[in-house]
Amino acid sequence: MPLVTARALSAREFTYELPENAGKGAVVSVPFGRSRARGVVIDVVDAAPLGVKTLPVEKVVHELPPTLIDLALWIAEYYGSTPARALELVAPVRRQRRKEQASPVERQSLEGEAAPAQLSPDQEQALARIAEGGRFLLYGPTGSGKTEVYLQGAAAALERGLGTIVLVPEIALAPQTVGRFRARFGDSVALLHSGLTDAERRDERERIARGEARIVVGARSAIFAPMHGLGLICVDEEHDPSYKQESDPRYDARTVAAKRAALESATVVYGSATPRPESWAALERLELRERLGAQLPPVRIVDLRREAGYPLSAPLLAGLGEIVETGGKAILLLNRRGIAPALHCRACGTTFRCPDCDVALVLHRDEALRCHHCGYAEPSPSECPACASVELARIGAGTQRLERELSEKVPELELIRLDADTTARPEELADALRRFRDADRAVLLGTQMVAKGHHFAGVALAAVVDADTGLGLPDLRAEERTFQLVTQLAGRSGRDAPGRVIVQTFQPDARPLALAARHDVRRFLADELERRRELGYPPFRHLVRVLVTSPSEASGLTLLQELRAGLDGDLLGPAPLFRLRGKYRAQLVAKTDEPRRLAARTARLLAAAAPAMRRAGLTAVVDVDPQSL
């Protein structure tokens, strides 16, 4: 199968003569038309089809485990993509070696911890059940010892001669996780994520393929590690939407993990303190009932309608003041970057928007207005271009404004900001986390990456600066994500000493916030599952979305109308979405009990329409089990 991107060609198989000792999984260089192409051997037959004149492959570049080929072909069908695009996931381009270099594991890992003297009874029971094999949800509050279960499970797999893949949802979580595994397993740990250079990825994949690295830690693409003899897959923070790929093929690493485990007779463990409703309903639960050490901290809801200070309320400033006096650390979450998420004219009501995307421009510290979707930037104006008024209001707050106000109000505290603007390179991220770990009287502030999976001693205060940022979104998972984010951040506080949590909101009675304040995960999931049952949402039915981008609004809607006529099921739309990067967008959504069949049918219709779509400048992707609408 040649690895080409065109939908019309990337679904076709081509026959070549294969040298001896090469078989399914071989990555080869082949003549293709007037050029050369990389290809992957997906099947070996004794004779070419009738009437086909074969050419020999030029060379075998390297070989992949055959199960990865089966996995890629399944991804292509289940997610409505093409075989070639799915095979690119398991067979990325390998750069030529120029020099020997050290593994990124040492450079990008924090120090690990020694194994505990003994496990809790719940941990021992969970490990005993995991040893029997299957698919499990490892559920327990933050600090209940889920990572130790992963470590012990990986050790047991190694004793049986089998490897382990450990997935984390974001690169931000890799340094601490890889450090813990490296402390136990040394140089047998490899690291895979998109923040590595091409050469680093090549070297790590080669170490895995040779069997030198039997433990792989990484973000979602690590599920395609070329490991032979896989015994265990651990999906940490399984609730996180970052496990969903946002480009074609739009795979979900959690679903792919289950499929790879099935293909290799491996065990898969999904861990979270705030599981997805889908996992809660479908998986066998292994519960870690108690937090190890201190109890979960009390949560105080601060009603911003009655507070004069924003983004720093009086209770939050008082909490930070105590850290100044007595020492300790604080983590502050504000899920928006920049100084202000919008600039608004008080006189005429104009909001400054990106000319290529239907979204507000975000004001940054350098007095530039930036689009966080396409990167467009322009200087902040001194007056409104529509009415010439100089009364321009900064609406809301972002992490840069929060950092500035903290430096003014509590200058005694060291400020460490984590967001996409400050951690462009993985080494910068690891350095920032080390600084926070080693500091006293410090504040770690940033976007959602500060709420996920970090375990630091001495965190006396955790605060959600604005819990409303996600509540008002028109999305089926808006309340679920708000509940998860608040509950996860609450778990960062008080792990080894008394701690507390402050949640600032303009909606203090909102159900997700009230239940998060009580740490009531079971009640939230029960309510959420009942709501989704009534609406026919996951896990009771699957969603399949077709997203079209086009040079005009009408052409995209017309394509989706024609596509709708060829599909069956409970169809919603087509409906227009906001423009992005100068392109109009529209979507068609289906509720179905057979996502694989519907996605495959959609992919066939799009392949047939590919030449006409190319002439009209239209592109379309199929999104099975989308994480947002």
XYZ file of C-alpha atoms in Angstrom:
629
model
C 0.000 0.000 0.000
C 1.752 3.246 -1.152
C 1.701 5.948 1.518
C 0.086 8.771 -0.455
C -2.358 11.368 0.843
C -4.871 11.576 -2.012
C -8.110 9.914 -0.887
C -8.741 8.457 -4.363
C -5.367 6.631 -4.371
C -4.722 6.012 -0.679
C -7.510 3.434 -0.447
C -6.088 1.256 -3.267
C -3.751 -1.692 -3.019
C -0.881 -2.191 -5.495
C 1.049 -5.401 -6.189
C 4.869 -5.568 -6.255
C 7.460 -8.323 -6.230
C 8.798 -8.786 -2.704
C 12.272 -10.134 -1.901
C 12.651 -13.247 0.203
C 12.532 -12.922 3.982
C 10.305 -9.834 3.760
C 6.653 -10.106 4.670
C 3.664 -8.332 6.144
C 4.794 -5.217 7.979
C 7.795 -4.470 5.754
C 8.216 -0.766 4.949
C 9.555 -0.538 1.401
C 10.614 1.936 -1.256
C 8.788 1.329 -4.553
C 8.590 2.892 -8.032
C 5.233 4.670 -8.256
C 4.375 6.303 -11.562
C 7.224 8.604 -12.481
C 8.509 8.872 -8.926
C 9.154 6.763 -5.866
C 6.967 6.232 -2.851
C 7.170 4.600 0.545
C 4.869 1.665 0.953
C 3.837 -0.873 3.557
C 3.319 -4.555 2.847
C -0.182 -5.397 4.093
C -0.449 -8.883 2.583
C 1.694 -11.468 0.777
C 0.247 -13.647 -2.028
C 1.776 -16.349 -4.196
C 0.797 -14.801 -7.529
C -0.153 -11.371 -8.876
C -3.769 -10.688 -9.888
C -4.610 -11.608 -13.476
C -3.418 -9.016 -15.969
C -1.198 -7.131 -13.481
C 2.444 -6.659 -14.469
C 4.468 -6.357 -11.277
C 7.599 -4.372 -10.527
C 10.103 -5.296 -7.825
C 10.360 -3.180 -4.697
C 13.577 -1.175 -4.672
C 14.506 -1.888 -1.056
C 13.145 -2.869 2.327
C 13.669 0.096 4.665
C 12.644 -1.569 7.930
C 9.940 -3.834 9.333
C 7.005 -3.339 11.702
C 5.138 -5.837 13.878
C 2.334 -7.328 11.725
C -0.225 -6.523 14.441
C 0.406 -2.812 13.831
C -0.645 -3.301 10.207
C -3.885 -4.934 11.318
C -4.392 -2.087 13.774
C -3.887 0.589 11.096
C -6.297 -1.086 8.667
C -8.899 -1.281 11.437
C -8.390 2.432 12.204
C -8.934 3.305 8.540
C -12.280 1.501 8.485
C -13.554 2.446 11.942
C -12.687 6.135 11.604
C -13.735 6.548 7.978
C -10.219 7.348 6.770
C -8.019 5.608 4.210
C -5.536 2.745 4.706
C -2.574 4.851 3.617
C -3.346 7.660 6.058
C -3.790 5.171 8.888
C -0.572 3.332 7.974
C 1.325 6.638 8.250
C 0.534 6.516 11.978
C 2.412 3.242 12.468
C 5.099 3.905 9.831
C 6.198 7.547 10.160
C 8.995 8.827 7.939
C 12.436 7.864 9.263
C 15.131 10.529 8.941
C 18.678 9.608 8.023
C 21.012 9.248 10.986
C 23.595 12.033 11.173
C 25.060 11.537 14.645
C 24.615 9.552 17.812
C 22.637 11.349 20.478
C 21.400 10.661 23.985
C 17.862 9.500 24.636
C 15.462 12.350 25.528
C 14.328 10.334 28.564
C 17.015 11.701 30.870
C 16.688 15.281 29.671
C 12.897 15.421 29.908
C 12.232 13.495 33.120
C 11.848 14.571 36.709
C 13.256 12.480 39.543
C 11.163 9.480 40.518
C 10.243 7.976 43.872
C 11.180 4.777 45.659
C 8.673 1.955 45.801
C 6.437 2.075 48.906
C 7.162 -0.314 51.757
C 3.801 -1.960 51.189
C 0.748 -1.627 48.999
C -2.749 -0.837 50.214
C -5.255 -3.710 50.229
C -7.118 -2.040 47.334
C -3.901 -1.830 45.292
C -3.131 -5.492 45.916
C -6.645 -6.525 44.890
C -6.450 -4.412 41.737
C -3.094 -5.937 40.734
C -4.388 -9.454 41.326
C -7.328 -8.813 39.013
C -5.139 -7.111 36.379
C -2.873 -10.183 36.350
C -5.867 -12.237 35.187
C -6.220 -10.072 32.060
C -8.981 -7.980 30.552
C -10.059 -4.325 30.291
C -10.370 -2.353 33.521
C -11.217 1.073 34.895
C -8.870 1.909 37.781
C -10.866 4.465 39.708
C -9.946 6.365 42.869
C -9.417 9.888 44.178
C -6.252 11.772 43.305
C -3.431 10.489 45.482
C -4.917 7.011 45.909
C -1.951 5.277 44.259
C -2.989 4.596 40.659
C 0.530 5.226 39.315
C 1.948 2.641 41.703
C -0.492 0.109 40.247
C 0.813 0.936 36.754
C 4.405 0.504 37.952
C 3.732 -2.821 39.655
C 1.729 -4.025 36.644
C 4.605 -3.131 34.315
C 7.054 -5.016 36.551
C 4.816 -8.087 36.454
C 4.596 -7.871 32.655
C 8.399 -7.660 32.400
C 8.728 -10.808 34.509
C 6.646 -12.571 31.850
C 8.875 -11.172 29.085
C 6.261 -8.652 27.952
C 6.393 -4.897 27.447
C 4.187 -2.020 28.625
C 2.889 1.155 27.000
C 1.891 3.992 29.354
C -0.159 6.784 27.798
C -0.501 10.275 29.239
C -2.882 12.805 27.681
C -0.421 15.662 27.196
C 3.312 16.249 26.858
C 3.053 18.300 30.072
C 2.503 15.094 32.057
C 5.377 13.174 30.477
C 8.283 14.491 32.642
C 6.856 13.306 35.964
C 5.520 10.010 34.598
C 8.673 9.067 32.706
C 10.734 9.983 35.778
C 8.763 7.574 37.958
C 9.172 4.712 35.492
C 12.845 5.472 34.881
C 13.486 5.338 38.641
C 12.190 1.742 38.644
C 13.205 0.451 35.205
C 16.272 2.516 34.227
C 17.354 2.581 30.591
C 14.575 0.216 29.492
C 12.197 3.227 29.390
C 11.563 5.069 26.104
C 9.712 8.322 25.500
C 7.481 9.098 22.500
C 5.565 12.302 21.815
C 5.219 14.993 19.161
C 7.561 17.369 20.998
C 10.593 15.222 20.126
C 12.682 15.972 17.081
C 12.408 13.650 14.089
C 15.805 12.178 14.976
C 14.797 11.595 18.596
C 11.590 9.858 17.538
C 13.552 7.662 15.115
C 16.075 6.682 17.788
C 13.414 5.917 20.394
C 11.402 3.826 17.933
C 14.541 1.880 16.993
C 15.298 1.179 20.668
C 11.737 -0.101 21.093
C 11.843 -2.226 17.929
C 15.177 -3.815 18.970
C 13.739 -4.703 22.367
C 16.116 -2.437 24.308
C 13.211 -0.378 25.685
C 10.398 -2.498 27.114
C 8.519 0.373 28.774
C 7.178 3.172 26.556
C 5.795 6.388 28.049
C 4.196 8.992 25.840
C 1.225 10.911 24.524
C -1.443 9.404 22.258
C 0.876 8.503 19.343
C 2.847 6.207 21.688
C 0.057 3.659 21.246
C 1.709 2.921 17.868
C 5.108 2.101 19.400
C 6.719 -0.766 17.371
C 6.934 -3.047 20.381
C 7.040 -6.823 20.054
C 5.414 -8.810 22.848
C 3.072 -6.255 24.405
C 1.536 -7.301 27.720
C 0.031 -4.178 29.321
C -1.344 -0.799 28.243
C -2.016 1.860 30.901
C -4.079 4.895 29.889
C -3.602 7.496 32.615
C -6.105 10.346 33.085
C -8.372 8.433 30.713
C -11.057 11.123 30.897
C -8.928 13.668 29.067
C -10.143 14.798 25.608
C -6.530 15.207 24.429
C -6.512 11.490 23.603
C -8.564 12.361 20.511
C -6.583 13.195 17.370
C -7.892 16.298 15.591
C -6.571 15.516 12.110
C -7.417 12.693 9.696
C -7.575 9.901 10.755
C -9.331 11.256 13.850
C -8.590 8.297 16.064
C -9.173 8.111 19.811
C -6.107 6.612 21.523
C -8.325 5.116 24.248
C -10.333 3.144 21.692
C -7.189 2.237 19.744
C -5.604 0.991 22.982
C -8.503 -1.415 23.469
C -8.159 -2.680 19.894
C -4.378 -3.132 20.108
C -4.764 -4.971 23.405
C -7.312 -7.288 21.771
C -4.996 -7.956 18.804
C -2.055 -8.788 21.093
C -3.967 -10.510 23.942
C -2.739 -7.757 26.264
C -4.376 -6.167 29.297
C -5.493 -2.527 29.251
C -6.050 -0.387 32.348
C -7.777 3.007 32.151
C -7.080 5.176 35.200
C -8.816 8.322 36.436
C -10.174 10.071 39.495
C -12.957 11.464 37.289
C -13.762 8.766 34.707
C -15.718 9.357 31.520
C -19.355 8.252 31.629
C -18.493 5.903 28.735
C -15.809 4.127 30.776
C -17.891 4.083 33.955
C -20.714 2.314 32.125
C -18.651 -0.154 30.061
C -15.590 -1.292 32.034
C -15.019 -3.502 35.049
C -14.129 -1.156 37.908
C -11.134 -1.593 40.178
C -11.560 0.924 42.966
C -8.906 2.509 45.164
C -11.211 3.836 47.831
C -8.911 5.924 49.981
C -6.429 8.674 49.333
C -3.017 7.686 50.673
C -1.870 10.086 53.392
C -3.981 13.195 53.931
C -7.710 13.399 53.293
C -9.196 15.237 50.319
C -9.129 18.990 51.058
C -12.234 21.096 51.706
C -13.517 23.115 48.740
C -14.834 26.672 49.099
C -17.045 28.127 46.370
C -16.500 31.897 46.013
C -19.402 33.791 44.423
C -17.767 36.369 42.140
C -21.022 38.304 41.933
C -20.336 39.443 45.500
C -16.624 40.066 45.086
C -15.015 43.308 43.993
C -11.740 41.741 42.871
C -11.304 39.826 39.617
C -9.369 37.722 38.843
C -8.148 37.721 42.481
C -10.974 37.667 45.019
C -10.480 38.563 48.679
C -10.587 34.891 49.844
C -8.011 33.901 47.213
C -5.697 36.774 48.173
C -6.052 35.776 51.826
C -5.059 32.203 50.987
C -2.030 33.397 49.048
C -1.143 35.683 51.951
C -0.999 32.687 54.282
C 1.493 31.021 51.942
C 3.627 34.177 52.078
C 3.599 33.991 55.876
C 3.918 30.256 56.532
C 5.413 28.864 53.309
C 4.136 26.281 50.884
C 2.953 26.272 47.294
C -0.185 27.159 45.357
C -1.562 26.048 41.992
C -3.891 28.434 40.143
C -5.880 27.377 37.086
C -7.214 29.839 34.524
C -8.067 28.111 31.283
C -7.373 31.087 29.010
C -4.114 32.499 27.733
C -3.197 36.145 27.247
C -4.133 39.343 29.087
C -7.827 39.380 28.132
C -9.879 36.984 25.971
C -11.574 39.881 24.141
C -11.296 43.619 23.490
C -14.653 45.370 23.301
C -15.775 48.918 22.418
C -18.031 50.333 25.159
C -19.536 52.917 22.771
C -20.697 50.860 19.770
C -20.355 47.291 21.028
C -17.739 46.168 18.496
C -15.611 43.191 19.529
C -12.278 42.857 17.751
C -12.325 39.609 15.766
C -9.947 37.636 13.565
C -10.514 38.421 9.860
C -9.968 34.756 8.954
C -11.750 33.054 11.879
C -15.089 33.926 13.448
C -13.547 34.272 16.917
C -12.480 37.148 19.148
C -8.837 38.197 19.140
C -7.012 37.741 22.451
C -5.012 40.605 23.923
C -1.454 39.639 24.947
C 1.122 41.334 27.153
C 3.031 42.747 24.178
C -0.117 44.772 23.320
C -0.813 42.571 20.300
C -4.189 41.057 19.479
C -3.703 37.409 18.490
C -5.893 34.641 17.123
C -5.309 31.366 18.983
C -6.606 29.374 16.013
C -4.641 30.633 13.006
C -1.906 32.803 14.548
C -3.080 36.103 12.978
C -1.838 39.140 14.933
C -2.325 42.907 14.826
C -1.360 45.780 17.161
C -3.879 46.682 19.836
C -5.680 49.857 18.658
C -5.959 53.030 20.702
C -9.458 53.700 19.399
C -12.348 51.767 17.870
C -12.033 51.556 14.055
C -15.833 51.525 13.746
C -16.750 54.611 15.803
C -13.394 56.155 16.859
C -14.249 55.830 20.555
C -11.304 55.453 22.906
C -13.428 53.592 25.479
C -12.083 50.105 24.855
C -12.784 47.492 27.522
C -10.750 44.401 28.245
C -13.235 41.575 28.886
C -12.281 38.743 31.224
C -8.771 37.666 32.137
C -6.094 35.331 30.827
C -2.980 33.798 32.332
C -0.773 36.775 31.446
C -3.083 39.184 33.289
C -3.274 36.800 36.233
C 0.524 36.653 36.359
C 0.751 40.458 36.299
C -1.805 40.910 39.088
C -0.130 38.278 41.238
C 3.220 40.022 40.867
C 1.575 43.268 42.044
C -0.516 41.838 44.921
C 1.829 39.119 46.276
C 5.331 40.045 45.059
C 6.896 37.756 47.694
C 5.771 34.639 45.790
C 7.781 33.114 42.942
C 5.541 32.856 39.853
C 5.869 29.975 37.376
C 3.485 30.122 34.421
C 2.594 27.057 32.340
C 0.700 27.540 29.105
C 1.288 27.204 25.378
C 3.119 30.552 25.319
C 5.759 29.531 27.882
C 6.447 25.856 27.140
C 7.178 25.678 23.432
C 9.896 23.054 24.040
C 9.592 19.973 26.292
C 12.831 20.951 28.085
C 11.260 24.280 29.118
C 8.310 22.408 30.540
C 10.495 20.027 32.555
C 12.587 22.959 33.862
C 9.452 24.838 34.995
C 8.160 21.777 36.848
C 11.545 21.270 38.545
C 11.545 24.907 39.682
C 8.104 24.507 41.217
C 9.025 21.213 42.872
C 12.110 22.715 44.519
C 10.610 26.093 45.437
C 8.990 27.383 48.599
C 6.445 30.213 48.545
C 5.726 29.649 44.865
C 2.681 29.743 42.601
C 2.243 27.499 39.566
C -0.316 29.231 37.358
C -1.575 28.334 33.936
C -4.123 26.680 31.725
C -5.568 23.196 32.159
C -2.138 21.542 32.014
C -1.545 22.591 35.660
C -4.580 20.553 36.808
C -3.553 17.247 35.266
C -1.751 14.489 37.073
C 1.027 16.490 38.740
C 2.075 15.346 42.202
C 4.063 17.930 44.163
C 4.740 18.049 47.876
C 3.770 21.114 49.885
C 0.815 22.320 47.791
C -1.340 24.025 50.425
C -3.739 25.841 48.087
C -5.333 25.053 44.727
C -7.681 27.524 43.059
C -9.847 27.683 39.971
C -9.723 31.364 39.078
C -12.751 31.264 36.763
C -14.780 28.053 36.748
C -17.238 29.441 34.195
C -14.963 29.378 31.137
C -16.282 26.008 29.946
C -19.775 25.889 31.443
C -21.482 28.020 28.805
C -20.155 26.146 25.773
C -22.818 24.562 23.525
C -21.345 21.082 23.894
C -22.682 17.830 25.300
C -19.540 17.425 27.442
C -19.366 20.997 28.820
C -20.560 20.077 32.317
C -18.506 16.878 32.370
C -15.294 18.763 31.562
C -15.977 21.475 34.127
C -16.576 18.854 36.825
C -13.421 16.951 35.865
C -11.223 20.046 35.760
C -12.341 21.334 39.165
C -12.132 17.888 40.799
C -8.708 17.205 39.286
C -7.310 20.540 40.440
C -8.719 19.982 43.933
C -6.672 16.795 44.077
C -3.403 18.689 43.601
C -3.751 20.238 47.074
C -3.059 18.745 50.490
C -1.477 15.450 49.461
C 1.078 15.468 52.253
C -0.278 18.201 54.552
C -3.523 20.091 55.195
C -4.684 21.841 52.051
C -7.660 23.712 50.711
C -9.321 24.556 47.444
C -10.999 27.758 46.240
C -13.328 27.782 43.224
C -14.285 31.220 41.880
C -17.481 31.391 39.812
C -20.385 33.577 38.766
C -22.599 30.458 38.871
C -22.170 29.040 42.397
C -25.273 26.831 42.128
C -24.198 25.063 38.917
C -24.515 21.283 39.319
C -20.941 20.376 38.252
C -19.440 22.857 40.719
C -21.665 21.847 43.623
C -20.833 18.142 43.128
C -17.123 18.838 42.589
C -17.068 20.763 45.876
C -18.301 17.574 47.593
C -15.916 15.327 45.590
C -19.065 13.393 44.604
C -17.921 11.592 41.457
C -20.491 8.807 41.680
C -23.448 11.173 41.870
C -22.200 13.254 38.943
C -21.708 10.194 36.745
C -25.121 8.767 37.661
C -26.836 12.046 36.763
C -24.818 12.453 33.565
C -25.580 8.921 32.367
C -29.293 9.433 32.943
C -29.236 12.687 30.961
C -27.369 11.067 28.088
C -29.699 8.083 28.035
C -32.649 10.417 27.496
C -30.852 12.312 24.707
C -29.359 9.277 22.953
C -25.782 10.416 23.512
C -22.674 8.292 24.251
C -22.346 5.724 25.722
C -25.877 4.744 24.670
C -25.317 5.659 21.023
C -22.282 6.693 19.010
C -21.821 10.019 17.261
C -20.310 10.304 13.772
C -19.556 13.783 12.446
C -18.625 14.813 8.902
C -16.785 18.141 8.850
C -16.414 20.023 5.557
C -14.255 23.077 4.865
C -14.990 25.099 1.746
C -14.271 28.426 0.010
C -17.966 29.414 0.319
C -20.664 28.602 2.840
C -23.089 27.353 0.182
C -20.725 24.809 -1.411
C -19.969 23.075 1.887
C -23.646 22.848 2.871
C -24.530 21.511 -0.587
C -21.935 18.727 -0.317
C -23.285 17.697 3.085
C -26.874 17.708 1.783
C -25.818 15.359 -1.021
C -23.926 13.197 1.457
C -26.931 13.053 3.768
C -29.050 11.628 0.954
C -26.708 8.611 0.771
C -26.690 7.884 4.523
C -29.211 6.450 6.941
C -29.776 6.807 10.671
C -30.632 9.692 12.965
C -29.031 12.612 11.096
C -28.671 16.176 12.425
C -27.851 18.998 10.018
C -26.031 20.024 7.963
C -25.279 23.121 10.020
C -22.708 25.900 9.495
C -19.867 26.428 12.000
C -17.672 29.470 12.587
C -15.052 30.201 9.921
C -11.512 29.043 10.626
C -8.300 30.139 8.877
C -10.276 31.818 6.115
C -12.367 28.738 5.320
C -16.081 28.180 5.808
C -17.007 25.078 7.774
C -20.139 22.987 8.179
C -20.973 19.675 9.817
C -23.387 16.774 9.570
C -23.861 14.696 12.746
C -25.323 11.192 13.008
C -26.422 9.241 16.059
C -25.906 5.552 15.364
C -25.490 2.110 16.883
C -23.112 1.091 14.065
C -20.364 3.718 13.849
C -17.955 1.516 11.904
C -20.483 0.756 9.163
C -21.635 4.370 8.903
C -18.064 5.742 8.829
C -17.036 3.239 6.142
C -20.074 4.154 4.027
C -19.284 7.851 4.416
C -15.658 7.278 3.444
C -16.725 5.463 0.251
C -19.045 8.322 -0.714
C -16.285 10.879 -0.108
C -13.786 8.836 -2.138
C -16.239 8.792 -5.065
C -16.690 12.559 -4.782
C -12.967 13.282 -4.318
C -12.225 14.555 -7.875
C -15.185 16.976 -7.837
C -14.313 18.113 -4.291
C -10.724 18.789 -5.307
C -11.845 20.956 -8.235
C -14.197 22.905 -5.967
C -11.603 23.367 -3.215
C -13.546 21.337 -0.642
C -12.097 19.027 1.982
C -13.955 16.666 4.303
C -13.057 14.493 7.277
C -15.008 11.836 9.120
C -14.933 12.143 12.910
C -16.144 9.068 14.810
C -16.853 9.609 18.523
C -16.016 13.354 18.395
C -15.054 14.947 21.693
C -16.776 18.231 20.915
C -19.431 19.477 18.544
